[in-house]
Amino acid sequence: MTLLWRRLANHLATALAAAAVLVAVIPLASLFWLVLSNGVAGLSLQFFTSRPLPVGEQGGGVGNAIVGTLYMVGIACVFGLPIGVGAGVYLAERGDTRVGRVVRFTSEVMSGIPSIVVGIVAYGLIVVPMRRFSALAGGVALALLMVPTLARTTEELVRLVPHALREASLALGVAQWKTSLRIILRTALGGIVTAILLSVARAAGETAPLLFTALNNQYWNFRPDQPTASLTVQIFNYAISPYEDWHRKAWSAALVLLILVGLLDLLARFLARSRLSRKR
Amino acid sequence: MTPSAKLSVSGLNVWFGSSHVLHDVSLDIAPLSVTAIIGPSGCGKSTFLRCLNRMHEVDPSARMSGRIQLDGRDVYRGDVDPVQLRRRVGMVFQRPNPFPTMSVFDNVAAGLRLNRIRGNYAETVEACLRRAALWDEVKDRLQESALGLSGGQQQRLCIARALAVEPEVVLMDEPASALDPIATTKIEELVHELKERYTIVIVTHNMQQAARVSDQTAFFYMGNLVEVGTTEQIFTNPKEQRTEDYVTGKFG
């Protein structure tokens, strides 16, 4: 009797777990399917290489938005990587000092700030004094989003580096700061590169912080002080428009964004895996 | 202090936080000799060793009083840079700790590169690997990762790495305790050879090892230096009862 009950309970639990997995996978799968089925028809070489055209004209693409997204993510990296990684190393080395506690608290608070608020901050800091929307403002907004997560993952990765390596370096008469940079950071670098790629992928998918910092641009722009197109804002504009053609373009642009982010994720996973297998 | 001493320690006290781990230790170490530090676990051997090149300062709770002189100069004076001191007083640790991201060659050259010391790296690396009795085993795999070496080879690599910055004193903190007997024998033979060029202080809790490799032996117990003398005297004719009990294996 008890044996039968146990078997029954076992099967029941397995079935429930399987059902839970299914429920979790369905939205993901349907999201991919929806974007793919709606977006794939609009993809063409022209879609990747040309800029958007006015309503009614055939063709056009999101080439300028792809470049704009990469451009602003690049600006975000210029500001965000040194600060985020630097703060992470500092927290790992001096995290229990008074300054360290302040830095950690700040980064924890920052990581909880909604991205639209970050956009407003960048608006106040850069757009208002410059009196124009710009790629610079968009990049800074994205950097503000990257810094706290980057700082925290870097801290954890640096803490994983064995203490023995630090001692080995110090015992060779290498200065503390040089030990941190050349030995500790170097040893943790593989993991940090993975963390950077993931945070870049996240930044590339942000819309809210770009809405009133970089705004948008129908033309090609490579100047940091000019409004700049991004995939996410372009998708937003296409999607809220009343035109059928623009809706199709929104789907296609969403597919492009999904592919871009997916590639970054894959690259990060590949790097993480090859790093692990090298250690074995 | 004996005028000829390479290292002279007098009245050394060390605290970590509120615990007093070394009590009033005084000890002279002659140049080009091997001094063994023996004693049961937790008796302050490693702390004593770390004070000699100020490595204990890595722990922010550490405090010390007393005097340590290298060639007659106080190493704790305000104008002595611990970073510079550690180039003269090198250290080898209990567990082999080669830099995992570097090749065999780069590990040995690391001290030179990171300190921006110029010179013929290939020559120095070969000389140091030869002195560490490792050259013949690794000469064909200098560019491979240091993690591919066996534990004993890694430890000799760490010795070669320490030698590359041309220290005068080499501190060894139980350098063979993580190794098998054959690798241990190699390290001991090596200590014997290194004595011709370097002053060596070696912490060990293997008494046979102390008896085999050292000229002078110091016995520490509960943070006190109980007795120091020639190795022969400590092992055959100790003055203190506790020393005799320890070296004959009655406790420890």
Coordinates of C-alpha atoms in Angstrom, one line a residue:
Chain A
M1 CA 0.0 0.0 0.0
T2 CA 2.7 2.5 1.0
L3 CA 4.9 1.4 -1.9
L4 CA 2.1 2.0 -4.3
W5 CA 1.4 5.4 -2.7
R6 CA 5.1 6.3 -3.0
R7 CA 5.2 5.4 -6.6
L8 CA 2.1 7.4 -7.3
A9 CA 3.5 10.4 -5.4
N10 CA 6.8 10.1 -7.3
H11 CA 5.0 10.1 -10.7
L12 CA 2.8 12.9 -9.6
A13 CA 5.7 15.1 -8.5
T14 CA 7.6 14.4 -11.7
A15 CA 4.6 15.3 -13.8
L16 CA 4.1 18.5 -11.8
A17 CA 7.7 19.5 -12.3
A18 CA 7.5 18.7 -16.0
A19 CA 4.4 20.8 -16.3
A20 CA 6.1 23.7 -14.5
V21 CA 9.0 23.5 -17.0
L22 CA 6.6 23.5 -19.9
V23 CA 4.8 26.5 -18.5
A24 CA 8.1 28.3 -18.2
V25 CA 9.2 27.4 -21.7
I26 CA 6.0 28.2 -23.5
P27 CA 6.3 32.0 -23.2
L28 CA 9.9 31.9 -24.3
A29 CA 9.2 29.6 -27.3
S30 CA 6.2 31.6 -28.4
L31 CA 8.1 34.8 -28.1
F32 CA 10.8 33.4 -30.4
W33 CA 8.2 32.0 -32.8
L34 CA 6.2 35.2 -32.9
V35 CA 9.2 37.4 -33.6
L36 CA 10.7 35.0 -36.1
S37 CA 7.5 34.3 -38.0
N38 CA 6.5 38.0 -38.2
G39 CA 10.0 39.4 -38.8
V40 CA 11.7 37.0 -41.1
A41 CA 9.8 38.1 -44.2
G42 CA 11.0 41.7 -43.9
L43 CA 14.7 40.8 -43.7
S44 CA 16.8 41.6 -46.7
L45 CA 20.3 42.9 -47.4
Q46 CA 18.7 46.3 -47.8
F47 CA 17.1 46.1 -44.3
F48 CA 20.6 45.9 -42.8
T49 CA 22.3 48.5 -44.9
S50 CA 19.9 51.4 -45.5
R51 CA 18.3 54.0 -43.4
P52 CA 14.5 54.3 -42.7
L53 CA 12.4 55.9 -45.4
P54 CA 9.3 58.1 -45.1
V55 CA 5.9 56.5 -44.9
G56 CA 4.7 55.2 -48.3
E57 CA 8.1 54.7 -49.8
Q58 CA 9.0 51.1 -50.4
G59 CA 12.2 49.6 -48.9
G60 CA 14.4 51.2 -46.4
G61 CA 16.0 49.6 -43.3
V62 CA 17.5 49.9 -39.9
G63 CA 21.2 50.0 -40.8
N64 CA 21.6 53.4 -39.1
A65 CA 19.9 52.0 -36.0
I66 CA 22.1 48.9 -35.8
V67 CA 25.2 51.2 -36.1
G68 CA 23.7 53.6 -33.6
T69 CA 23.0 50.9 -31.0
L70 CA 26.6 49.6 -31.4
Y71 CA 27.9 53.1 -31.3
M72 CA 26.1 54.0 -28.1
V73 CA 27.0 50.7 -26.5
G74 CA 30.6 51.5 -27.4
I75 CA 30.3 54.9 -25.7
A76 CA 28.8 53.2 -22.7
C77 CA 31.7 50.8 -22.6
V78 CA 34.2 53.6 -22.7
F79 CA 32.7 55.1 -19.5
G80 CA 31.2 52.1 -17.9
L81 CA 33.9 49.4 -18.2
P82 CA 36.7 51.2 -16.4
I83 CA 34.4 52.5 -13.6
G84 CA 32.5 49.2 -13.2
V85 CA 35.5 46.9 -13.3
G86 CA 37.6 49.3 -11.3
A87 CA 34.9 49.5 -8.6
G88 CA 34.6 45.8 -8.6
V89 CA 38.3 45.3 -8.0
Y90 CA 38.3 48.0 -5.3
L91 CA 35.4 46.3 -3.6
A92 CA 37.1 42.9 -3.6
E93 CA 40.3 44.4 -2.2
R94 CA 39.1 47.1 0.1
G95 CA 35.4 46.2 0.5
D96 CA 35.4 46.2 4.3
T97 CA 36.8 49.7 4.7
R98 CA 34.5 52.7 5.2
V99 CA 34.8 53.9 1.6
G100 CA 34.3 50.3 0.4
R101 CA 31.0 50.1 2.3
V102 CA 29.9 53.4 0.8
V103 CA 30.8 52.2 -2.7
R104 CA 29.0 48.9 -2.2
F105 CA 25.9 50.5 -0.8
T106 CA 25.9 53.0 -3.7
S107 CA 26.2 50.3 -6.3
E108 CA 23.4 48.2 -4.7
V109 CA 21.1 51.2 -4.7
M110 CA 22.1 52.1 -8.3
S111 CA 21.3 48.6 -9.5
G112 CA 17.7 49.0 -8.3
I113 CA 17.0 52.3 -10.0
P114 CA 14.5 51.9 -12.9
S115 CA 16.1 52.4 -16.3
I116 CA 13.7 55.2 -17.2
V117 CA 14.9 57.2 -14.1
V118 CA 18.5 56.6 -15.3
G119 CA 17.4 58.1 -18.6
I120 CA 16.1 61.2 -16.8
V121 CA 19.3 61.6 -14.9
A122 CA 21.3 61.5 -18.1
Y123 CA 18.8 64.0 -19.6
G124 CA 19.5 66.4 -16.7
L125 CA 23.3 65.8 -16.7
I126 CA 24.0 66.0 -20.4
V127 CA 21.0 66.8 -22.6
V128 CA 20.0 70.0 -20.7
P129 CA 23.4 71.6 -20.5
M130 CA 24.2 70.6 -24.2
R131 CA 20.8 71.8 -25.3
R132 CA 20.5 68.8 -27.6
F133 CA 19.8 65.1 -27.6
S134 CA 23.0 63.1 -28.4
A135 CA 24.7 59.7 -28.7
L136 CA 26.8 60.8 -25.8
A137 CA 23.8 61.2 -23.5
G138 CA 22.5 57.8 -24.6
G139 CA 25.9 56.2 -24.0
V140 CA 26.2 57.7 -20.6
A141 CA 22.7 56.5 -19.6
L142 CA 23.6 53.0 -20.7
A143 CA 26.9 53.2 -18.8
L144 CA 25.0 54.1 -15.6
L145 CA 23.0 50.9 -16.1
M146 CA 26.1 48.8 -16.7
V147 CA 28.3 50.0 -13.8
P148 CA 26.5 48.5 -10.8
T149 CA 26.0 45.0 -12.2
L150 CA 29.5 45.0 -13.6
A151 CA 31.0 46.1 -10.3
R152 CA 29.2 43.3 -8.4
T153 CA 30.1 40.5 -10.8
T154 CA 33.7 41.7 -11.0
E155 CA 33.9 41.8 -7.2
E156 CA 32.8 38.2 -7.0
L157 CA 35.1 37.0 -9.7
V158 CA 38.1 38.8 -8.2
R159 CA 37.3 37.3 -4.8
L160 CA 37.5 33.9 -6.4
V161 CA 41.2 34.4 -7.2
P162 CA 43.2 32.4 -4.6
H163 CA 44.8 34.5 -1.9
A164 CA 48.0 32.5 -2.5
L165 CA 48.5 34.2 -5.8
R166 CA 48.4 37.6 -4.2
E167 CA 51.0 36.5 -1.6
A168 CA 53.2 35.0 -4.3
S169 CA 53.3 38.3 -6.2
L170 CA 53.8 40.5 -3.1
A171 CA 56.6 38.2 -2.0
L172 CA 58.4 38.9 -5.3
G173 CA 58.5 42.5 -4.3
V174 CA 55.7 43.6 -6.6
A175 CA 53.7 46.6 -5.4
Q176 CA 50.1 46.2 -4.1
W177 CA 48.4 48.0 -7.0
K178 CA 50.5 46.2 -9.6
T179 CA 49.6 42.9 -8.0
S180 CA 45.9 43.8 -8.2
L181 CA 46.1 44.7 -11.9
R182 CA 48.6 42.4 -13.3
I183 CA 48.1 39.2 -11.3
I184 CA 44.6 39.3 -9.7
L185 CA 42.7 41.0 -12.4
R186 CA 44.6 39.1 -15.1
T187 CA 43.6 35.8 -13.4
A188 CA 40.0 36.8 -13.2
L189 CA 39.9 38.3 -16.7
G190 CA 38.3 35.4 -18.5
G191 CA 35.2 35.6 -16.2
I192 CA 35.2 39.4 -16.4
V193 CA 35.1 39.4 -20.2
T194 CA 32.1 37.1 -20.0
A195 CA 30.4 39.5 -17.5
I196 CA 31.2 42.4 -19.8
L197 CA 29.6 40.7 -22.8
L198 CA 26.4 39.9 -20.8
S199 CA 26.1 43.5 -19.6
V200 CA 26.7 44.8 -23.2
A201 CA 23.9 42.5 -24.4
R202 CA 21.6 43.9 -21.7
A203 CA 22.5 47.5 -22.5
A204 CA 21.9 46.9 -26.2
G205 CA 18.3 45.9 -25.4
E206 CA 17.4 49.0 -23.3
T207 CA 14.8 51.4 -24.7
A208 CA 13.7 53.6 -21.8
P209 CA 17.1 55.3 -21.1
L210 CA 17.5 56.2 -24.7
L211 CA 14.1 57.8 -25.3
F212 CA 15.0 61.2 -24.1
T213 CA 18.8 61.1 -24.3
A214 CA 19.7 59.9 -27.8
L215 CA 16.1 60.4 -29.1
N216 CA 16.2 58.9 -32.6
N217 CA 17.4 59.8 -36.0
Q218 CA 16.2 58.9 -39.5
Y219 CA 19.7 59.5 -40.9
W220 CA 23.1 58.1 -40.5
N221 CA 25.0 59.7 -37.6
F222 CA 28.5 59.1 -36.3
R223 CA 28.8 62.3 -34.2
P224 CA 28.6 61.9 -30.5
D225 CA 26.8 65.3 -30.1
Q226 CA 23.9 64.5 -32.4
P227 CA 20.7 62.6 -31.9
T228 CA 21.2 58.9 -32.8
A229 CA 19.0 56.1 -33.9
S230 CA 18.9 52.8 -31.9
L231 CA 17.3 49.5 -32.7
T232 CA 15.1 49.7 -29.6
V233 CA 13.8 53.2 -30.1
Q234 CA 13.3 52.5 -33.8
I235 CA 11.2 49.4 -32.9
F236 CA 9.2 51.5 -30.5
N237 CA 8.5 54.2 -33.1
Y238 CA 7.6 51.7 -35.8
A239 CA 5.4 49.7 -33.4
I240 CA 3.3 52.7 -32.2
S241 CA 2.8 54.0 -35.7
P242 CA -0.5 53.4 -37.5
Y243 CA 1.1 52.0 -40.7
E244 CA 1.0 48.3 -41.6
D245 CA 4.4 48.5 -43.4
W246 CA 6.0 50.0 -40.3
H247 CA 4.6 47.3 -38.1
R248 CA 6.2 44.7 -40.3
K249 CA 9.5 46.6 -40.0
A250 CA 9.1 46.7 -36.2
W251 CA 9.0 42.9 -36.2
S252 CA 12.0 42.6 -38.4
A253 CA 14.0 45.1 -36.3
A254 CA 13.0 43.1 -33.2
L255 CA 14.3 40.0 -34.8
V256 CA 17.6 41.8 -35.7
L257 CA 17.9 42.9 -32.0
L258 CA 17.1 39.4 -30.8
I259 CA 19.8 38.0 -33.0
L260 CA 22.4 40.6 -31.9
V261 CA 21.7 40.0 -28.2
G262 CA 21.7 36.2 -28.8
L263 CA 25.0 36.3 -30.5
L264 CA 26.6 38.2 -27.6
D265 CA 25.1 35.7 -25.2
L266 CA 26.4 32.8 -27.2
L267 CA 29.9 34.4 -27.4
A268 CA 29.8 34.9 -23.6
R269 CA 28.8 31.3 -23.0
F270 CA 31.5 30.0 -25.4
L271 CA 34.2 32.0 -23.6
A272 CA 33.0 30.9 -20.2
R273 CA 33.0 27.3 -21.3
S274 CA 36.4 27.3 -23.0
R275 CA 37.8 29.0 -19.8
L276 CA 36.4 26.2 -17.7
S277 CA 37.6 23.4 -19.9
R278 CA 41.1 25.0 -19.9
K279 CA 41.2 24.7 -16.2
R280 CA 40.4 21.0 -16.2
Chain B
M1 CA 73.6 40.9 18.1
T2 CA 76.5 39.1 16.4
P3 CA 78.1 41.6 14.0
S4 CA 78.3 39.1 11.2
A5 CA 74.5 38.1 11.3
K6 CA 72.6 38.4 8.1
L7 CA 69.3 38.8 9.9
S8 CA 69.1 39.8 13.5
V9 CA 65.8 39.7 15.4
S10 CA 65.5 41.1 18.9
G11 CA 62.5 41.5 21.2
L12 CA 60.0 40.6 18.5
N13 CA 56.3 40.6 19.6
V14 CA 53.4 40.2 17.3
W15 CA 49.7 40.5 17.8
F16 CA 46.8 39.7 15.4
G17 CA 43.9 41.8 16.8
S18 CA 44.0 41.1 20.5
S19 CA 45.8 37.7 20.4
H20 CA 49.4 37.8 21.2
V21 CA 51.1 35.3 18.9
L22 CA 54.8 35.9 19.3
H23 CA 56.4 36.7 22.7
D24 CA 59.7 38.5 22.8
V25 CA 61.6 36.5 20.2
S26 CA 65.3 37.1 19.7
L27 CA 67.3 35.2 17.1
D28 CA 70.4 35.7 14.9
I29 CA 70.8 34.2 11.5
A30 CA 74.2 33.8 9.9
P31 CA 74.8 34.5 6.2
L32 CA 74.8 31.6 3.8
S33 CA 73.3 29.2 6.4
V34 CA 70.1 27.3 6.8
T35 CA 68.0 27.9 9.8
A36 CA 65.1 25.5 10.5
I37 CA 62.1 26.7 12.6
I38 CA 60.4 23.8 14.2
G39 CA 57.4 23.5 16.6
P40 CA 53.9 22.2 16.8
S41 CA 51.1 23.8 14.7
G42 CA 50.0 27.2 15.8
C43 CA 53.2 28.0 17.6
G44 CA 54.0 31.1 15.6
K45 CA 56.5 29.6 13.2
S46 CA 54.9 31.0 10.0
T47 CA 54.2 34.4 11.7
F48 CA 57.9 34.7 12.6
L49 CA 58.9 33.9 9.1
R50 CA 56.5 36.4 7.6
C51 CA 57.7 39.2 9.9
L52 CA 61.2 38.8 8.3
N53 CA 59.9 40.2 5.0
R54 CA 56.9 42.1 6.4
M55 CA 54.5 39.7 4.7
H56 CA 52.4 39.6 7.9
E57 CA 51.4 43.2 7.0
V58 CA 49.0 41.7 4.4
D59 CA 46.7 41.1 7.4
P60 CA 45.5 44.5 8.5
S61 CA 45.0 43.4 12.1
A62 CA 48.7 42.6 12.6
R63 CA 50.8 44.7 14.9
M64 CA 54.4 44.2 16.0
S65 CA 57.1 45.6 18.2
G66 CA 60.8 44.8 18.5
R67 CA 63.5 45.1 15.9
I68 CA 64.5 43.1 12.8
Q69 CA 67.8 44.0 11.1
L70 CA 69.0 42.9 7.7
D71 CA 72.7 43.5 7.3
G72 CA 72.5 45.7 10.4
R73 CA 69.7 47.9 9.1
D74 CA 66.3 48.0 10.7
V75 CA 63.7 46.7 8.2
Y76 CA 60.8 48.4 10.0
R77 CA 62.2 51.9 9.9
G78 CA 59.9 54.5 8.3
D79 CA 62.0 54.9 5.2
V80 CA 62.2 51.1 4.3
D81 CA 59.7 50.2 1.6
P82 CA 58.3 46.7 2.3
V83 CA 58.1 46.2 -1.5
Q84 CA 61.8 46.8 -1.8
L85 CA 62.5 44.6 1.2
R86 CA 60.7 41.7 -0.3
R87 CA 63.0 41.8 -3.3
R88 CA 65.9 41.1 -1.0
V89 CA 64.0 38.7 1.2
G90 CA 62.1 36.3 -1.0
M91 CA 59.5 33.7 0.0
V92 CA 58.3 30.2 -1.0
F93 CA 55.0 29.1 0.3
Q94 CA 53.5 25.9 1.7
R95 CA 51.4 25.1 -1.4
P96 CA 52.9 25.6 -4.8
N97 CA 51.3 28.8 -6.2
P98 CA 52.4 29.4 -9.8
F99 CA 50.6 32.0 -11.7
P100 CA 47.9 30.1 -13.6
T101 CA 47.6 32.4 -16.5
M102 CA 51.4 32.3 -17.3
S103 CA 53.7 29.8 -19.0
V104 CA 56.6 28.2 -17.2
F105 CA 58.9 30.8 -18.6
D106 CA 56.7 33.7 -17.7
N107 CA 56.3 32.5 -14.2
V108 CA 60.0 32.6 -13.6
A109 CA 60.3 36.0 -15.4
A110 CA 57.3 37.4 -13.6
G111 CA 59.2 39.1 -10.9
L112 CA 61.5 40.8 -13.4
R113 CA 58.7 41.8 -15.7
L114 CA 56.4 43.2 -13.0
N115 CA 59.2 45.1 -11.4
R116 CA 60.4 46.4 -14.8
I117 CA 63.9 45.0 -14.2
R118 CA 65.7 44.9 -17.6
G119 CA 68.0 42.2 -18.7
N120 CA 68.3 39.0 -20.7
Y121 CA 65.3 37.1 -19.5
A122 CA 66.1 33.9 -21.3
E123 CA 69.4 33.7 -19.5
T124 CA 68.0 34.5 -16.1
V125 CA 65.2 32.1 -16.5
E126 CA 67.5 29.3 -17.5
A127 CA 69.9 30.0 -14.7
C128 CA 67.1 30.1 -12.1
L129 CA 65.5 26.9 -13.4
R130 CA 68.9 25.2 -13.2
R131 CA 69.5 26.4 -9.7
A132 CA 66.0 25.1 -8.8
A133 CA 67.0 21.8 -10.3
L134 CA 64.1 22.0 -12.7
W135 CA 65.7 23.0 -16.0
D136 CA 66.2 19.5 -17.5
E137 CA 62.5 18.6 -16.8
V138 CA 61.0 21.7 -18.3
K139 CA 63.4 23.0 -20.9
D140 CA 61.2 21.6 -23.7
R141 CA 57.9 23.0 -22.3
L142 CA 58.8 26.5 -21.3
Q143 CA 55.9 28.0 -23.2
E144 CA 53.3 25.5 -21.7
S145 CA 51.1 26.4 -18.8
A146 CA 52.7 26.1 -15.4
L147 CA 49.6 24.2 -14.2
G148 CA 50.7 21.2 -16.4
L149 CA 53.6 20.5 -14.1
S150 CA 53.4 18.1 -11.2
G151 CA 53.1 19.4 -7.6
G152 CA 56.8 18.9 -6.9
Q153 CA 57.8 20.6 -10.2
Q154 CA 55.4 23.5 -9.5
Q155 CA 57.1 24.0 -6.1
R156 CA 60.6 24.1 -7.7
L157 CA 59.2 26.5 -10.2
C158 CA 58.1 28.7 -7.4
I159 CA 61.6 28.5 -6.0
A160 CA 63.0 29.5 -9.4
R161 CA 60.5 32.4 -9.5
A162 CA 61.7 33.6 -6.1
L163 CA 65.3 33.3 -7.1
A164 CA 64.9 35.4 -10.3
V165 CA 64.6 38.7 -8.5
E166 CA 68.0 37.9 -6.9
P167 CA 67.1 37.9 -3.2
E168 CA 69.7 37.5 -0.5
V169 CA 67.5 35.6 1.9
V170 CA 65.0 33.0 0.9
L171 CA 62.2 32.2 3.4
M172 CA 60.5 28.8 3.0
D173 CA 57.2 28.1 4.7
E174 CA 56.9 24.3 4.9
P175 CA 57.9 24.1 1.2
A176 CA 57.6 20.3 1.1
S177 CA 54.5 19.6 3.2
A178 CA 52.2 19.3 0.3
L179 CA 54.5 17.1 -1.7
D180 CA 55.2 13.3 -1.9
P181 CA 58.4 11.8 -0.5
I182 CA 60.4 11.9 -3.7
A183 CA 59.6 15.5 -4.5
T184 CA 60.4 16.3 -0.8
T185 CA 63.8 14.8 -1.2
K186 CA 64.5 16.9 -4.2
I187 CA 63.5 20.1 -2.4
E188 CA 65.8 19.1 0.5
E189 CA 68.7 18.5 -1.8
L190 CA 67.9 21.8 -3.4
V191 CA 68.0 23.7 -0.1
H192 CA 71.4 22.2 0.5
E193 CA 72.7 23.6 -2.8
L194 CA 71.0 27.0 -2.5
K195 CA 72.9 27.6 0.8
E196 CA 76.0 28.4 -1.2
R197 CA 74.3 31.6 -2.6
Y198 CA 71.5 32.4 -0.3
T199 CA 70.7 32.6 3.4
I200 CA 67.8 30.3 4.0
V201 CA 65.1 30.2 6.8
I202 CA 62.8 27.2 6.5
V203 CA 59.8 26.4 8.6
T204 CA 59.0 22.7 8.9
H205 CA 57.1 20.4 11.1
N206 CA 59.0 17.5 9.9
M207 CA 61.9 17.1 12.4
Q208 CA 63.9 14.7 10.2
Q209 CA 63.8 17.4 7.5
A210 CA 65.1 20.0 9.9
A211 CA 67.9 17.7 11.0
R212 CA 68.8 16.9 7.4
V213 CA 68.9 20.3 5.9
S214 CA 69.7 22.9 8.6
D215 CA 72.8 24.3 10.3
Q216 CA 70.8 26.0 13.1
T217 CA 67.5 25.0 14.5
A218 CA 65.0 27.1 16.5
F219 CA 62.2 25.5 18.5
F220 CA 59.1 27.5 19.0
Y221 CA 56.3 26.6 21.3
M222 CA 53.1 28.6 22.1
G223 CA 54.6 31.8 20.6
N224 CA 57.8 31.6 22.5
L225 CA 61.3 30.8 21.2
V226 CA 62.1 28.0 23.6
E227 CA 65.6 27.2 22.4
V228 CA 67.9 27.9 19.5
G229 CA 71.3 26.3 18.8
T230 CA 73.2 24.3 16.2
T231 CA 71.0 21.6 14.7
E232 CA 73.3 18.9 16.1
Q233 CA 73.0 20.4 19.6
I234 CA 69.2 20.7 19.4
F235 CA 68.6 17.2 18.3
T236 CA 71.3 15.4 20.4
N237 CA 71.7 17.5 23.5
P238 CA 68.9 20.0 24.0
K239 CA 69.1 22.2 27.1
E240 CA 65.4 22.5 27.6
Q241 CA 63.1 19.7 28.7
R242 CA 60.3 20.8 26.3
T243 CA 62.7 20.8 23.3
E244 CA 63.8 17.3 24.2
D245 CA 60.2 16.1 24.5
Y246 CA 59.4 17.6 21.1
V247 CA 62.3 16.4 19.2
T248 CA 62.0 12.9 20.6
G249 CA 58.3 12.9 19.6
K250 CA 56.7 12.9 23.0
F251 CA 54.3 15.6 21.9
G252 CA 53.6 17.8 18.9

